Short mmCIF file of C-alpha atoms in Angstrom, two decimals:
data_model
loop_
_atom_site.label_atom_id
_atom_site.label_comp_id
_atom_site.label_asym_id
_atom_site.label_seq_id
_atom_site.Cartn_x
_atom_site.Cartn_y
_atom_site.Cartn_z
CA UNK A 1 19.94 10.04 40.49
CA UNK A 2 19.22 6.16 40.63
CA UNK A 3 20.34 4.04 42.94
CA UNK A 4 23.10 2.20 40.53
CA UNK A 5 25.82 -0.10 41.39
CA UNK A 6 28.78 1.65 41.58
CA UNK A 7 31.41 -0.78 41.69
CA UNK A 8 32.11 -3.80 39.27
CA UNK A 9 31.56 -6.34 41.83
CA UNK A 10 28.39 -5.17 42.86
CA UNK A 11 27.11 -4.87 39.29
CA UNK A 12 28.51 -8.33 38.73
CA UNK A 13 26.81 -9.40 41.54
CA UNK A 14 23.44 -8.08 40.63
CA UNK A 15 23.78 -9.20 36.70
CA UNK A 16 24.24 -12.77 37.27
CA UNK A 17 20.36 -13.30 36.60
CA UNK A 18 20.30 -10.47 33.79
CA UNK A 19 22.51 -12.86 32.01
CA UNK A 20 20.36 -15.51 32.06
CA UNK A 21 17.94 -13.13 31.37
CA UNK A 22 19.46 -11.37 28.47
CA UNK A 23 19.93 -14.53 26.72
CA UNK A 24 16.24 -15.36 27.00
CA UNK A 25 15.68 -11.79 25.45
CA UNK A 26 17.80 -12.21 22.60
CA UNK A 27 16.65 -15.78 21.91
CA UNK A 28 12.79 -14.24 21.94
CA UNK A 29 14.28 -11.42 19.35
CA UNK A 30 15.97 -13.89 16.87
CA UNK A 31 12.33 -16.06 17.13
CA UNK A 32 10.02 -13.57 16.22
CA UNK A 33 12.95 -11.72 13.52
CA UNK A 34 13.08 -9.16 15.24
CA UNK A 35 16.47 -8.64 15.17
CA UNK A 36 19.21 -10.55 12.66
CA UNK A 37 22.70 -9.17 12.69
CA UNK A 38 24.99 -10.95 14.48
CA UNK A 39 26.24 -7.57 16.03
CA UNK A 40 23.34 -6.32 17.13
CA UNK A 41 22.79 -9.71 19.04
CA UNK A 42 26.09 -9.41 20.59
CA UNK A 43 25.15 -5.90 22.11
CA UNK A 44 21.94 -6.99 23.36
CA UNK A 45 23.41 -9.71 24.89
CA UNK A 46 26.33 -7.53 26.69
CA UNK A 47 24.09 -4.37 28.13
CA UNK A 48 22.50 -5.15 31.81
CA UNK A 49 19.71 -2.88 31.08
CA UNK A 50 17.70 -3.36 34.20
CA UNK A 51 20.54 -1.44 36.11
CA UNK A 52 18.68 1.71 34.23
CA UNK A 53 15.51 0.79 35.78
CA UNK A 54 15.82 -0.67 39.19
CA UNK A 55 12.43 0.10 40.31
CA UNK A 56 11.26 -2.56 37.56
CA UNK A 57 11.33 -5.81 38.07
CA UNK A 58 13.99 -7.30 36.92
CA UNK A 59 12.64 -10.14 34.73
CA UNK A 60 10.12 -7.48 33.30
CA UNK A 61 13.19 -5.31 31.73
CA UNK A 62 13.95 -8.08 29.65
CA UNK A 63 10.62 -8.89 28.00
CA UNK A 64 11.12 -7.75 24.50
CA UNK A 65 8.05 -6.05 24.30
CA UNK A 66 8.05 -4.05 27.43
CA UNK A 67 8.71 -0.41 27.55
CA UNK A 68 9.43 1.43 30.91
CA UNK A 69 7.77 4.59 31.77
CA UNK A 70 10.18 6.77 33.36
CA UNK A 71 7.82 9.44 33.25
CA UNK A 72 4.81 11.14 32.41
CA UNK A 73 3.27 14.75 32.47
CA UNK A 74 0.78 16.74 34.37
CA UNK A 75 -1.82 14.92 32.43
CA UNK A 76 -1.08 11.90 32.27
CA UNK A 77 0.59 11.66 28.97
CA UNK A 78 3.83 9.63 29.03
CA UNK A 79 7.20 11.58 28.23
CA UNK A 80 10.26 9.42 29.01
CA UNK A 81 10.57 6.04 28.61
CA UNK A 82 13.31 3.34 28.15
CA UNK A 83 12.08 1.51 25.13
CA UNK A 84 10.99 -1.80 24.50
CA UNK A 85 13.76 -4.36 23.56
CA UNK A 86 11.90 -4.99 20.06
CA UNK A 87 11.98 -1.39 19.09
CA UNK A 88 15.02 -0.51 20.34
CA UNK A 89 16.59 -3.47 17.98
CA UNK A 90 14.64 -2.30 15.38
CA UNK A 91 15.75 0.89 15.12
CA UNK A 92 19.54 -0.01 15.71
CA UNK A 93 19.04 -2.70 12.84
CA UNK A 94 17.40 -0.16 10.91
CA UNK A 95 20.45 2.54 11.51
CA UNK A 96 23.07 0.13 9.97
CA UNK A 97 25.66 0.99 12.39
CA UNK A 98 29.33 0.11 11.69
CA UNK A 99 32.11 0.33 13.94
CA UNK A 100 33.91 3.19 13.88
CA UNK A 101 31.30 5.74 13.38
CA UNK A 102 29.88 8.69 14.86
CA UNK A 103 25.88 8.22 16.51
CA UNK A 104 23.85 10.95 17.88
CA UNK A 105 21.23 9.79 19.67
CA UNK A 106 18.24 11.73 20.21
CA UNK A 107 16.19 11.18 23.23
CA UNK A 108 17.95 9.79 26.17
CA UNK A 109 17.43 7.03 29.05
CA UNK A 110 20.86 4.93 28.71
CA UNK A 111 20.60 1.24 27.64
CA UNK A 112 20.22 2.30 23.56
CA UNK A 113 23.36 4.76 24.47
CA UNK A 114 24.90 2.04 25.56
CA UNK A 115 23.64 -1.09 22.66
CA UNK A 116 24.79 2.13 20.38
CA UNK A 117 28.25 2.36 21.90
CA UNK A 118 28.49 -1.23 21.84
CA UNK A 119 27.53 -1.22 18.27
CA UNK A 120 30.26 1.65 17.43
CA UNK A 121 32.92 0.28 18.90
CA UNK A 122 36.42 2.13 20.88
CA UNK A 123 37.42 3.61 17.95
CA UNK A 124 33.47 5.45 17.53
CA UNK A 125 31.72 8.19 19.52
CA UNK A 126 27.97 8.13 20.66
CA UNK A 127 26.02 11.43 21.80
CA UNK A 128 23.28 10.74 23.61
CA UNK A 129 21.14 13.99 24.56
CA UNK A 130 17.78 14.85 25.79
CA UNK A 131 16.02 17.99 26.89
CA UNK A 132 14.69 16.86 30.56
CA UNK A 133 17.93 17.08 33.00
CA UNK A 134 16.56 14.13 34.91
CA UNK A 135 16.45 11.60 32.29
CA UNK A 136 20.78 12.74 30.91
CA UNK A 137 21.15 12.28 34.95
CA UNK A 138 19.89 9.21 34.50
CA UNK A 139 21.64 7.89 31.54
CA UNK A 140 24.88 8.91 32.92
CA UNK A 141 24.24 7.54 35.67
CA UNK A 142 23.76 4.36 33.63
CA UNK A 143 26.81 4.36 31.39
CA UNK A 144 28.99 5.20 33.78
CA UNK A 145 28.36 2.71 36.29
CA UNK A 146 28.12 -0.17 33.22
CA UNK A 147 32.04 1.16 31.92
CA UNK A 148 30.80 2.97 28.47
CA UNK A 149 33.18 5.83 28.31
CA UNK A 150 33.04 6.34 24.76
CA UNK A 151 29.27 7.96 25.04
CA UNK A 152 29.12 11.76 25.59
CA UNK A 153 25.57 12.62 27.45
CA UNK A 154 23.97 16.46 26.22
CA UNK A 155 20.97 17.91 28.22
CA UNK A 156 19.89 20.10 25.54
CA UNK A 157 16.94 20.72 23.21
CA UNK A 158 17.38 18.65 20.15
CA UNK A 159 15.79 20.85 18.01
CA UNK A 160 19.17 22.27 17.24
CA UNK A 161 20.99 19.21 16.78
CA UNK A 162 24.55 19.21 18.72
CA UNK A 163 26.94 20.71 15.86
CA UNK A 164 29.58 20.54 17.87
CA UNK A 165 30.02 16.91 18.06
CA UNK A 166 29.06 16.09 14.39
CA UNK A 167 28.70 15.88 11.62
CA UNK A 168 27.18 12.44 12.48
CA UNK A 169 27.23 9.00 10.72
CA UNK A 170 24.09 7.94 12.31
CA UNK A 171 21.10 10.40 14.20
CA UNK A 172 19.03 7.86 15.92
CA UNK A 173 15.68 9.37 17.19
CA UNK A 174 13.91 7.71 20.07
CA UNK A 175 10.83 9.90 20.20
CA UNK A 176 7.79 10.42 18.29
CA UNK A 177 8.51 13.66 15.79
CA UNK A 178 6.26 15.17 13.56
CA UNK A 179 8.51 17.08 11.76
CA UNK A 180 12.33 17.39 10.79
CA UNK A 181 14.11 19.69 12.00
CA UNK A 182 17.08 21.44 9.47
CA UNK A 183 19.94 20.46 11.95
CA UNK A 184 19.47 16.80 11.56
CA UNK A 185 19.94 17.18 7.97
CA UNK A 186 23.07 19.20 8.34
CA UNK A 187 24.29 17.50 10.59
CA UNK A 188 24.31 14.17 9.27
CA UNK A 189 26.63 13.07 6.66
CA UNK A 190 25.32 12.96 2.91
CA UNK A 191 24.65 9.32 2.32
CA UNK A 192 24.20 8.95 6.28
CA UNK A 193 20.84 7.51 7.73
CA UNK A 194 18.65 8.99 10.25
CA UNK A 195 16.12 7.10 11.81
CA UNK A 196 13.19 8.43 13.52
CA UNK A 197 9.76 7.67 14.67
CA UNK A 198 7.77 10.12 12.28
CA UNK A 199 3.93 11.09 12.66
CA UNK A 200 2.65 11.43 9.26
CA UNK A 201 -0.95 12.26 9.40
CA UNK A 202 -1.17 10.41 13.03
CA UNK A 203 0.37 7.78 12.04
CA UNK A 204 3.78 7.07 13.66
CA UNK A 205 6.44 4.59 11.48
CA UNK A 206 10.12 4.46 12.78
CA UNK A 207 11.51 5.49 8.97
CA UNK A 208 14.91 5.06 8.20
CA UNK A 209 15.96 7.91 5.77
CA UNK A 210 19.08 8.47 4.10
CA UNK A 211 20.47 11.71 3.36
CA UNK A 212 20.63 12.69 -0.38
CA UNK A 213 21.70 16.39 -0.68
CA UNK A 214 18.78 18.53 0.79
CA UNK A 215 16.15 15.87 0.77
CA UNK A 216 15.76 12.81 2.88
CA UNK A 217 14.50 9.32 1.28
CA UNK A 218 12.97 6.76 2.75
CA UNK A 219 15.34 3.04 2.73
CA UNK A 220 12.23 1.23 4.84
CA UNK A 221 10.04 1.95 7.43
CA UNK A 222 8.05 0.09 10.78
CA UNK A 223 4.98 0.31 12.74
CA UNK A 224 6.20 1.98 16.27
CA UNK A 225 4.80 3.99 19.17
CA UNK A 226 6.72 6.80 21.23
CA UNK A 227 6.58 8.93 23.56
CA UNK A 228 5.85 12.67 22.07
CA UNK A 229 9.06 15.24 21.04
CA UNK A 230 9.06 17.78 23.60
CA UNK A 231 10.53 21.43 23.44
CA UNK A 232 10.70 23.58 20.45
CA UNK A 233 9.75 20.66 18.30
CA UNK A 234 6.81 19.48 20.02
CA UNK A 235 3.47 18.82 18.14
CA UNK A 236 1.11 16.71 20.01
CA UNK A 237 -2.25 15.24 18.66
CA UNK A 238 -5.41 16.98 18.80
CA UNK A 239 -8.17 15.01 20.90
CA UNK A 240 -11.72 14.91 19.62
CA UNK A 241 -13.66 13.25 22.08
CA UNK A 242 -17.07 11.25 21.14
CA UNK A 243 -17.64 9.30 24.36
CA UNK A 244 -16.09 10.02 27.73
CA UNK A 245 -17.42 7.30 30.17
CA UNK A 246 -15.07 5.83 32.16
CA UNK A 247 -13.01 3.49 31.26
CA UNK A 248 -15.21 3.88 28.07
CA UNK A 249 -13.36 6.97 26.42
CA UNK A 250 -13.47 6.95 22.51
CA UNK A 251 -11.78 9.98 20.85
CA UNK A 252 -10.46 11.02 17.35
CA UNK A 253 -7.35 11.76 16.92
CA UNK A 254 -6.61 14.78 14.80
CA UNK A 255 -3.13 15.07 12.85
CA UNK A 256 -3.74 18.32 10.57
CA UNK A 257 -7.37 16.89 10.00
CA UNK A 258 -10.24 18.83 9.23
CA UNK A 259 -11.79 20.01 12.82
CA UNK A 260 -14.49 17.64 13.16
CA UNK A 261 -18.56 18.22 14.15
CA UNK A 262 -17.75 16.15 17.78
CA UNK A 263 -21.48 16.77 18.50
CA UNK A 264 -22.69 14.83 15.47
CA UNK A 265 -20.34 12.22 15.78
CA UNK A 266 -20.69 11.57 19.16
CA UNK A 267 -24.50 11.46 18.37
CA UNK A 268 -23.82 8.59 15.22
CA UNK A 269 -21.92 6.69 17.60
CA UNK A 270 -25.24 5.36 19.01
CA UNK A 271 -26.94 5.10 15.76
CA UNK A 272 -27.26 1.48 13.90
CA UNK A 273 -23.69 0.11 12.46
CA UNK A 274 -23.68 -0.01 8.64
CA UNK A 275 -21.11 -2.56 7.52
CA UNK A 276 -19.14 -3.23 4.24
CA UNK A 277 -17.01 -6.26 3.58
CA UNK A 278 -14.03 -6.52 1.22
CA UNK A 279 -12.89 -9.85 0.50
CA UNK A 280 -9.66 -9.39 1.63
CA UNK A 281 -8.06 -10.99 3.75
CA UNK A 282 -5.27 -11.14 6.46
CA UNK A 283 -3.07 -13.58 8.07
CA UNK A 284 -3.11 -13.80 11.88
CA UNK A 285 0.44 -12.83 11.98
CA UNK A 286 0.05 -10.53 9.25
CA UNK A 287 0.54 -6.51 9.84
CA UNK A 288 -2.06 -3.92 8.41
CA UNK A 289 0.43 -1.13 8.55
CA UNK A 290 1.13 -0.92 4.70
CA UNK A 291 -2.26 -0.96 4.11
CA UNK A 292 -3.40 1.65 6.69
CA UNK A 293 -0.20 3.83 5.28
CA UNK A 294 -2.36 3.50 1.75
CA UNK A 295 -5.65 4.57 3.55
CA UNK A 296 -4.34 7.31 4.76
CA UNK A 297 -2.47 8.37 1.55
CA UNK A 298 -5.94 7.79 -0.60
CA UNK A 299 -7.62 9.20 1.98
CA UNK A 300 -8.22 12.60 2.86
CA UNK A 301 -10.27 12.95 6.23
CA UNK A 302 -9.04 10.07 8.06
CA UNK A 303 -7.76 10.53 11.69
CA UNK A 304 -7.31 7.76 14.27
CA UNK A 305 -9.91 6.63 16.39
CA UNK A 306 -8.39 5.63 19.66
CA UNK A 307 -11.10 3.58 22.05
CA UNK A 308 -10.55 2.10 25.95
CA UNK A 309 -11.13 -1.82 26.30
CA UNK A 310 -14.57 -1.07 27.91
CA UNK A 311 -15.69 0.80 24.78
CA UNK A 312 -15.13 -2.37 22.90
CA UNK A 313 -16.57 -4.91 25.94
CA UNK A 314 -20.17 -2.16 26.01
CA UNK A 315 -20.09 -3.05 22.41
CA UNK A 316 -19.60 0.85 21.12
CA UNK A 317 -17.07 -0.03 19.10
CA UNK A 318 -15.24 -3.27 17.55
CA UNK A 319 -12.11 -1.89 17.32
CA UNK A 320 -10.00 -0.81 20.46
CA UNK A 321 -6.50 -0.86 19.19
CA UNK A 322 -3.63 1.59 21.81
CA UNK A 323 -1.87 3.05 17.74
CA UNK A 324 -5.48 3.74 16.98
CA UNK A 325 -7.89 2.61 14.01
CA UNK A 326 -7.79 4.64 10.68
CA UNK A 327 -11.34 6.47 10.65
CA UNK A 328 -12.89 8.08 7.85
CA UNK A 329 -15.19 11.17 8.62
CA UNK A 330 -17.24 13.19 6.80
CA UNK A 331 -19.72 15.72 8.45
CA UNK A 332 -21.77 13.69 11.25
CA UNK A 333 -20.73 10.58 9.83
CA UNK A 334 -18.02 7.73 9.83
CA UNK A 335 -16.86 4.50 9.24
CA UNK A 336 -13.74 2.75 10.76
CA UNK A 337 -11.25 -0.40 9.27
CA UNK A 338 -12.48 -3.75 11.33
CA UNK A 339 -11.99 -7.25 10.53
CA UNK A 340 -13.64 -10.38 11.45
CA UNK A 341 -12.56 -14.16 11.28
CA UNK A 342 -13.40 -15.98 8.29
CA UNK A 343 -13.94 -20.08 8.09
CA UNK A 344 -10.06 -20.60 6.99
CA UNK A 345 -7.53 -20.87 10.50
CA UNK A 346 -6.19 -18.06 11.51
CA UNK A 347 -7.68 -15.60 8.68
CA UNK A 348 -9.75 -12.20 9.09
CA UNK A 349 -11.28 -10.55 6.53
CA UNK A 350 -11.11 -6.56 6.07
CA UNK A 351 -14.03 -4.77 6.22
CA UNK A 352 -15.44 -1.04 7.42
CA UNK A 353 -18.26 -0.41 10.09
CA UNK A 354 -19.92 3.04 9.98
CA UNK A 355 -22.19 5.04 11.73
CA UNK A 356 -24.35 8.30 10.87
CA UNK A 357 -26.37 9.39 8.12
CA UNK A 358 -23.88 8.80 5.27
CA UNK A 359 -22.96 5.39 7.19
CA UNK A 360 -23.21 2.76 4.84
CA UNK A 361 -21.54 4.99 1.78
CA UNK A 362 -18.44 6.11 4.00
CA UNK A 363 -18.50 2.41 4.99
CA UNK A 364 -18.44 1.13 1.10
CA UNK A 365 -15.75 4.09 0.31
CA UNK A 366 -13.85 2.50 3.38
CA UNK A 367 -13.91 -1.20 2.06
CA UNK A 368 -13.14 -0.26 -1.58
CA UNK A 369 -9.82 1.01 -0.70
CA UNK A 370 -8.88 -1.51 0.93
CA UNK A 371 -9.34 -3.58 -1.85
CA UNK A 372 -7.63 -1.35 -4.46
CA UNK A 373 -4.65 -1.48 -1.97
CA UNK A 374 -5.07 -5.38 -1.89
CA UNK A 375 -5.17 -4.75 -5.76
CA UNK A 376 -2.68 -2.72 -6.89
CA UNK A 377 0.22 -2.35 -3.56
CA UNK A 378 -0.20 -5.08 -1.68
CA UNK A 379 3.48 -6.43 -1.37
CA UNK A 380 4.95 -3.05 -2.55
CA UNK A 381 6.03 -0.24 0.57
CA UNK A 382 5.42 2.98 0.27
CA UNK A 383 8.58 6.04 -0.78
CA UNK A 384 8.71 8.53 1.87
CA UNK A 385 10.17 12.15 0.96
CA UNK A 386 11.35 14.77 3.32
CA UNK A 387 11.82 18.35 1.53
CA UNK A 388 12.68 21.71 3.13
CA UNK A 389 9.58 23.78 3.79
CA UNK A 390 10.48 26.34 0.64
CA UNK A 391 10.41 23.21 -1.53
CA UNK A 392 8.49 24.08 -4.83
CA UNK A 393 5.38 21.50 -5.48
CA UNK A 394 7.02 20.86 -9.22
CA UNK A 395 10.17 19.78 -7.43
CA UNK A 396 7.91 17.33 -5.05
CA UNK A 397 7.09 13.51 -5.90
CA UNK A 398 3.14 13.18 -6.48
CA UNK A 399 1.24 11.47 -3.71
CA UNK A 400 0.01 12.58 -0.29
CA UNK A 401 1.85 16.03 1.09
CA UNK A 402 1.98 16.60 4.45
CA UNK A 403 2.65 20.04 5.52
CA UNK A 404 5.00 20.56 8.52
CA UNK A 405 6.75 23.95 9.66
CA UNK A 406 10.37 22.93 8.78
CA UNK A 407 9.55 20.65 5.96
CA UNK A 408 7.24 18.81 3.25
CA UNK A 409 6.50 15.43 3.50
CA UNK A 410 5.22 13.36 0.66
CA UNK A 411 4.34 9.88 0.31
CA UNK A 412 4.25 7.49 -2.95
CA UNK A 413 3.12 4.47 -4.01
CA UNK A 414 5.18 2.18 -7.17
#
């Protein structure tokens, strides 16, 4: 268990500079709108969250963009974190929490238990639960030592929900799922809203659904990363690797794709770049994820490709984003979304490099979705769908299915 204050004076004693702190945080959130309801500020402003974290440095817990890794696997891969302050706001604002309600709260760590306690008030009821015994040890370590009694703290696998305690105003998920499992939906309230990081087709968007009958619909989405779902509900990523220098490493990664020819692909990598311009353009400040949301809808072979800094300094690639850049493949050939600054400020066109034999078409096929999507849906957000599995396609929205054990996802355009 952590080493926590455990008496009010010596928490007061170490919070008087995560005060200061906090409202530096919550002044950076309001600035970059990030976060806008007055209650949600007031929570952020009233949990010390670097208590949950006292390795970290204490300024560090309070930059709104830092998320930290509690820990990580026998590989590597991370597996418990305590979310950055942006995302965790997100999400919360997302959730549309009122006071007097009922939260679960699906993947554990303590300072979102306690921003959703805050958020609920004494007359609601948080359950916080996660599957890794350390982590619940953790959080009630936490939330006991900060004074939130009204947050009950599961360690169980969430694939079954926690019937029990609900049914549930609010199911807030803090890790990445690919699917949903049929707990959450009968669990939460019809009309109730359940937020969670979903991996459609490898790409991850924090959704916030709302429950209508047996179906979930989609009332706005954001770009996110998480760590993975663990248990019974896990469904990690499939690696293709094309280049595995270090500090080099370039890799697909695969999301129900096709299995790819690595071979060839790792062999077009070092072939000459064919590139295709669109003539559209982005803002600096401007996000891509509705259009790579689009791509991936249009498209049908189009996994992430992730790439290390030094792939991008060697000059393999142009593109070394940590979500990954959409990647359209087609035997020993593809092409990847790029941009490049134009003459106006703080502009970047869209374009496609490609490599292989079929380079310069998969390149072209690349750029002229882009600018159908800068055509016809630029502006508009996609409608997400979640459907039990036994769903019948007549009974489904047209658009882009994705196929997951417990359910079928769809996703449409206006």
């Amino acid at each position: 268990m952590p080493d926590i204050p455990s008496t009010t004076n010596d928490m007061d004693q170490l919070d008087d500079g995560g005060r200061q702190l906090r409202d530096a945080m919550v002044r950076r959130l309001i600035e970059s709108d990030a976060v806008r309801d007055p209650r949600v500020i007031a929570a952020f402003r009233a949990v010390p969250r670097h208590l949950a974290t006292p390795d970290v440095e204490v300024a560090k817990t309070y930059n709104a963009e830092f998320a930290a890794v509690t820990k990580t696997d026998a590989t590597g891969v991370d597996i418990s974190s305590v979310s950055a302050p942006r995302v965790q706001a997100m999400q919360i604002e997302q959730a549309g929490i009122e006071p007097g309600m009922t939260v679960l709260e699906i993947g554990s760590g303590g300072p979102n238990a306690a921003y959703l306690a805050e958020m609920v008030g004494d007359a609601g009821r948080v359950v916080t639960m996660d599957i890794d015994s350390e982590v619940t040890d953790r959080a009630t370590a936490f939330l006991a030592a900060t004074g939130y009694r009204n947050v009950r703290v599961l360690t169980a696998d969430a694939e079954d929900g926690a019937a029990g305690d609900g049914p549930f105003d609010r199911i807030v998920v803090t890790v990445q799922a690919a699917d949903i499992p049929p707990a959450w939906v009968r669990q939460l309230k019809d009309g109730g809203r359940l937020v969670v990081p979903l991996r459609m087709r490898g790409m991850t968007r924090t959704v916030a659904f709302v429950r209508d009958g047996h179906r979930l619909v989609s009332d706005g989405f954001e770009l996110c990363g998480f760590v993975p779902m663990q248990g019974a509900g896990q469904n990690r990523v499939q690696l293709a690797v094309l280049h595995d220098e270090e500090g080099e490493q370039i890799a697909l990664r695969l999301d129900g794709h096709p299995e790819p020819d690595t071979k060839a692909l790792a062999a077009a990598l070092f072939t000459p770049r064919a590139t295709a311009w669109s003539g559209v353009t982005l803002g600096g400040t401007e996000s891509n994820e509705h259009l790579d949301l689009w791509l991936t809808t249009a498209l049908d072979n189009l996994p992430l490709m992730a790439a290390k800094p030094g792939a991008r300094k060697r000059g393999l690639v142009t593109s070394a984003s940590p979500l990954g850049v959409p990647t359209l493949v087609d035997d020993g050939s593809f092409a990847y979304r790029t941009v490049r600054a134009t003459e106006a400020e703080d502009r970047y066109e869209l374009g496609a490099i490609g490599h292989g034999p079929h380079a310069q078409q998969l390149a072209e096929r690349l750029a002229s979705e882009i600018r159908t999507w800068d055509r016809e849906h630029r502006g508009d957000r996609a409608r997400i769908e979640v459907h039990p599995a036994a769903t019948p396609d007549e009974q489904l929205p047209v658009g882009r299915r994705i196929e997951r054990r417990h359910t079928r996802v769809t996703i449409t355009w206006p």
